[in-house]
């Protein structure tokens, strides 16, 4: 399976600032996804990162708050904008192998907002 | 829509005890089923999968059988170890119309004590 590297692994940020999280895959993949995992909770899909077009956002998530880039088939970024303490979560990227196939995840970015 | 229901945690077991974590699902199509494990401070790892009825997924001593008649995919291990302490997520990927999305259960935290 693909090797997925996420950076940074953790960060502590000030309220009102923005942070960009990077996700690098060691092979070309069609589908990349971004999830949020709030403390003690399950994963919630933020958006699907589409190469060469705008990301597809899930209900409750908007581009202004979570802009996503996907410049090629091995890389994506997620920015968490104008952060507040409610944004303190683990953010994970994943890659999909195909319809009905499992996704494989990076180690996540642990974000705390003061 | 699709949903996954798994038993509430936390679950605390003594080493060498038998483990069962229940998982049931609803799906509009014919889903693939997965168990993921999240060790403390890490991302999600695929533990096992099953893609059709009566398939048994197995890995690291864990097993789960895809039961279409009961829409279940219960996770079992005959003898747990302290190193199995983690959060376990049941998930499905529906096979309809090019869907790549995963639907997760809420997760079950397992603690194994010596």
Short mmCIF file of C-alpha atoms in Angstrom, two decimals:
data_model
loop_
_atom_site.label_atom_id
_atom_site.label_comp_id
_atom_site.label_asym_id
_atom_site.label_seq_id
_atom_site.Cartn_x
_atom_site.Cartn_y
_atom_site.Cartn_z
CA UNK A 1 0.00 0.00 0.00
CA UNK A 2 1.01 3.62 -0.46
CA UNK A 3 3.24 5.36 2.08
CA UNK A 4 1.64 8.61 3.22
CA UNK A 5 3.61 11.36 4.95
CA UNK A 6 1.88 14.19 6.74
CA UNK A 7 3.50 17.37 8.02
CA UNK A 8 3.51 18.77 10.61
CA UNK A 9 2.78 15.90 12.97
CA UNK A 10 1.55 18.34 15.61
CA UNK A 11 1.31 22.05 16.22
CA UNK A 12 0.05 24.54 18.77
CA UNK A 13 -1.37 27.67 17.19
CA UNK A 14 -2.80 30.96 18.27
CA UNK A 15 -6.44 31.86 17.76
CA UNK A 16 -7.08 33.66 14.49
CA UNK A 17 -4.07 32.26 12.64
CA UNK A 18 -3.98 29.71 9.80
CA UNK A 19 -2.04 26.49 9.36
CA UNK A 20 -1.34 24.50 6.22
CA UNK A 21 -1.00 20.73 6.50
CA UNK A 22 0.84 18.81 3.81
CA UNK A 23 0.18 15.29 2.61
CA UNK A 24 2.72 13.53 0.38
CA UNK A 25 2.19 10.08 -1.14
CA UNK A 26 4.97 7.92 -2.54
CA UNK A 27 2.95 6.92 -5.63
CA UNK A 28 0.36 8.50 -7.88
CA UNK A 29 -3.18 8.18 -6.56
CA UNK A 30 -6.49 9.30 -7.96
CA UNK A 31 -8.42 9.93 -4.77
CA UNK A 32 -7.18 11.82 -1.73
CA UNK A 33 -9.33 12.71 1.24
CA UNK A 34 -9.11 14.95 4.29
CA UNK A 35 -10.73 14.01 7.61
CA UNK A 36 -11.15 15.64 10.98
CA UNK A 37 -11.14 13.65 14.20
CA UNK A 38 -12.27 15.65 17.18
CA UNK A 39 -11.07 14.51 20.62
CA UNK A 40 -12.46 11.09 21.48
CA UNK A 41 -14.59 11.00 18.34
CA UNK A 42 -14.74 9.15 15.05
CA UNK A 43 -13.59 10.51 11.72
CA UNK A 44 -15.58 13.06 9.76
CA UNK A 45 -14.86 13.58 6.08
CA UNK A 46 -14.03 17.21 5.30
CA UNK A 47 -13.54 16.96 1.55
CA UNK A 48 -12.29 14.96 -1.39
CA UNK A 49 -9.21 16.54 -2.97
CA UNK A 50 -9.54 16.36 -6.76
CA UNK A 51 -6.47 16.74 -8.93
CA UNK A 52 -6.83 19.65 -11.31
CA UNK A 53 -10.17 20.87 -9.98
CA UNK A 54 -11.77 22.24 -6.86
CA UNK A 55 -12.18 19.98 -3.85
CA UNK A 56 -15.59 18.49 -3.11
CA UNK A 57 -16.68 19.51 0.39
CA UNK A 58 -19.01 17.66 2.70
CA UNK A 59 -21.94 19.27 4.41
CA UNK A 60 -20.80 21.57 7.19
CA UNK A 61 -17.38 22.31 5.67
CA UNK A 62 -16.64 25.27 3.40
CA UNK A 63 -13.76 26.26 1.18
CA UNK A 64 -13.16 29.57 2.94
CA UNK A 65 -12.46 27.77 6.22
CA UNK A 66 -10.69 24.70 4.81
CA UNK A 67 -9.07 25.54 1.46
CA UNK A 68 -7.51 22.51 -0.22
CA UNK A 69 -4.97 22.26 -2.99
CA UNK A 70 -4.16 19.23 -5.14
CA UNK A 71 -1.51 20.28 -7.63
CA UNK A 72 -0.59 16.75 -8.73
CA UNK A 73 -1.33 13.07 -8.12
CA UNK A 74 1.05 12.70 -5.15
CA UNK A 75 0.49 15.83 -3.06
CA UNK A 76 -2.27 17.79 -1.33
CA UNK A 77 -2.56 20.49 1.29
CA UNK A 78 -5.31 21.41 3.72
CA UNK A 79 -5.35 24.85 5.32
CA UNK A 80 -7.26 25.47 8.53
CA UNK A 81 -8.07 29.18 8.42
CA UNK A 82 -8.83 31.71 11.14
CA UNK A 83 -8.51 29.05 13.80
CA UNK A 84 -10.49 28.91 17.01
CA UNK A 85 -10.26 26.45 19.93
CA UNK A 86 -13.10 24.43 18.33
CA UNK A 87 -10.68 23.55 15.52
CA UNK A 88 -8.47 21.59 17.94
CA UNK A 89 -8.52 18.14 16.37
CA UNK A 90 -6.50 15.55 14.55
CA UNK A 91 -6.51 16.14 10.79
CA UNK A 92 -5.82 13.11 8.63
CA UNK A 93 -5.28 12.62 4.95
CA UNK A 94 -6.00 9.35 3.22
CA UNK A 95 -5.74 7.84 -0.23
CA UNK A 96 -8.24 5.60 -1.93
CA UNK A 97 -7.31 2.60 -4.05
CA UNK A 98 -10.63 2.36 -5.87
CA UNK A 99 -14.33 1.73 -5.56
CA UNK A 100 -15.12 -0.45 -2.57
CA UNK A 101 -11.45 -0.57 -1.56
CA UNK A 102 -9.98 0.49 1.78
CA UNK A 103 -8.38 3.85 2.27
CA UNK A 104 -4.91 4.21 3.73
CA UNK A 105 -4.15 6.96 6.19
CA UNK A 106 -1.29 9.19 7.17
CA UNK A 107 -0.32 9.51 10.82
CA UNK A 108 -2.33 12.69 11.22
CA UNK A 109 -1.64 16.23 12.37
CA UNK A 110 -2.52 16.97 15.99
CA UNK A 111 -3.60 20.57 16.18
CA UNK A 112 -4.22 22.54 19.37
CA UNK A 113 -5.52 26.10 19.31
CA UNK A 114 -4.88 28.37 22.28
CA UNK B 1 -27.96 6.31 3.43
CA UNK B 2 -25.10 4.26 4.83
CA UNK B 3 -24.36 3.85 8.52
CA UNK B 4 -22.19 1.79 10.86
CA UNK B 5 -23.08 1.01 14.46
CA UNK B 6 -20.48 -0.48 16.75
CA UNK B 7 -20.59 -1.32 20.41
CA UNK B 8 -19.91 1.48 22.79
CA UNK B 9 -16.74 1.46 24.77
CA UNK B 10 -14.57 1.63 26.58
CA UNK B 11 -13.86 -2.07 26.88
CA UNK B 12 -11.39 -3.28 29.50
CA UNK B 13 -10.09 -6.85 29.40
CA UNK B 14 -7.41 -8.82 31.13
CA UNK B 15 -4.55 -10.18 29.06
CA UNK B 16 -5.42 -13.46 27.28
CA UNK B 17 -9.16 -12.77 27.47
CA UNK B 18 -11.46 -13.25 24.47
CA UNK B 19 -12.46 -10.13 22.59
CA UNK B 20 -15.62 -9.37 20.63
CA UNK B 21 -16.47 -5.92 19.30
CA UNK B 22 -19.86 -5.86 17.61
CA UNK B 23 -20.43 -4.00 14.37
CA UNK B 24 -23.61 -3.80 12.28
CA UNK B 25 -24.22 -1.78 9.16
CA UNK B 26 -26.81 -0.44 6.77
CA UNK B 27 -25.91 0.20 3.15
CA UNK B 28 -27.75 1.06 -0.04
CA UNK B 29 -25.47 -1.07 -2.20
CA UNK B 30 -23.22 -4.07 -1.63
CA UNK B 31 -20.50 -2.75 0.65
CA UNK B 32 -16.95 -3.76 1.43
CA UNK B 33 -16.30 -3.89 5.17
CA UNK B 34 -13.20 -2.95 7.14
CA UNK B 35 -11.78 -2.80 10.62
CA UNK B 36 -9.24 -0.09 11.33
CA UNK B 37 -7.10 0.28 14.46
CA UNK B 38 -5.72 3.50 15.92
CA UNK B 39 -2.93 3.10 18.46
CA UNK B 40 -2.33 5.99 20.86
CA UNK B 41 -0.82 8.98 19.09
CA UNK B 42 -0.99 7.38 15.64
CA UNK B 43 -3.14 7.45 12.53
CA UNK B 44 -5.50 4.73 11.38
CA UNK B 45 -4.18 1.40 10.15
CA UNK B 46 -6.20 -1.07 8.16
CA UNK B 47 -6.53 -4.19 10.33
CA UNK B 48 -8.60 -6.43 8.05
CA UNK B 49 -11.18 -6.36 5.29
CA UNK B 50 -13.89 -8.41 3.61
CA UNK B 51 -15.44 -7.63 0.26
CA UNK B 52 -18.30 -10.12 -0.09
CA UNK B 53 -20.70 -12.18 1.97
CA UNK B 54 -19.14 -14.98 4.07
CA UNK B 55 -15.62 -13.64 3.50
CA UNK B 56 -13.47 -13.82 6.61
CA UNK B 57 -10.83 -11.15 7.07
CA UNK B 58 -7.97 -11.92 9.41
CA UNK B 59 -4.75 -10.28 10.59
CA UNK B 60 -2.58 -10.35 13.75
CA UNK B 61 -4.92 -12.89 15.37
CA UNK B 62 -8.02 -10.77 14.74
CA UNK B 63 -10.89 -12.10 12.62
CA UNK B 64 -14.19 -10.80 11.30
CA UNK B 65 -16.74 -12.49 9.03
CA UNK B 66 -18.98 -10.61 6.60
CA UNK B 67 -22.52 -11.71 7.48
CA UNK B 68 -24.99 -10.37 4.95
CA UNK B 69 -28.03 -11.99 6.55
CA UNK B 70 -27.42 -10.19 9.84
CA UNK B 71 -25.63 -7.16 8.29
CA UNK B 72 -22.80 -7.66 10.75
CA UNK B 73 -19.01 -7.70 10.80
CA UNK B 74 -18.01 -8.45 14.40
CA UNK B 75 -14.34 -8.30 15.35
CA UNK B 76 -12.93 -11.17 17.44
CA UNK B 77 -9.62 -12.21 18.93
CA UNK B 78 -9.09 -15.29 21.00
CA UNK B 79 -6.42 -13.97 23.36
CA UNK B 80 -5.73 -10.26 23.64
CA UNK B 81 -2.41 -8.74 24.61
CA UNK B 82 -1.53 -5.45 26.29
CA UNK B 83 -0.21 -4.27 22.91
CA UNK B 84 -3.75 -4.57 21.45
CA UNK B 85 -4.84 -1.57 23.53
CA UNK B 86 -6.14 0.89 20.93
CA UNK B 87 -9.30 2.32 19.39
CA UNK B 88 -11.00 0.08 16.83
CA UNK B 89 -13.19 1.46 14.04
CA UNK B 90 -15.58 -0.50 11.86
CA UNK B 91 -16.11 1.03 8.42
CA UNK B 92 -17.78 0.36 5.10
CA UNK B 93 -17.26 1.43 1.54
CA UNK B 94 -20.36 1.17 -0.58
CA UNK B 95 -19.86 -0.22 -4.05
CA UNK B 96 -22.44 1.93 -5.81
CA UNK B 97 -21.76 4.30 -8.68
CA UNK B 98 -18.07 5.02 -8.26
CA UNK B 99 -18.25 5.67 -4.53
CA UNK B 100 -14.90 5.88 -2.80
CA UNK B 101 -16.16 7.19 0.51
CA UNK B 102 -15.80 5.42 3.83
CA UNK B 103 -18.49 5.46 6.50
CA UNK B 104 -17.08 4.94 10.01
CA UNK B 105 -18.53 3.74 13.25
CA UNK B 106 -17.89 5.77 16.38
CA UNK B 107 -14.97 3.64 17.51
CA UNK B 108 -14.46 1.34 20.48
CA UNK B 109 -11.60 1.94 22.87
CA UNK B 110 -10.00 -1.25 24.12
CA UNK B 111 -7.73 -1.35 27.15
CA UNK B 112 -5.95 -4.60 28.00
CA UNK B 113 -4.51 -4.89 31.48
CA UNK B 114 -1.76 -7.32 32.51
#
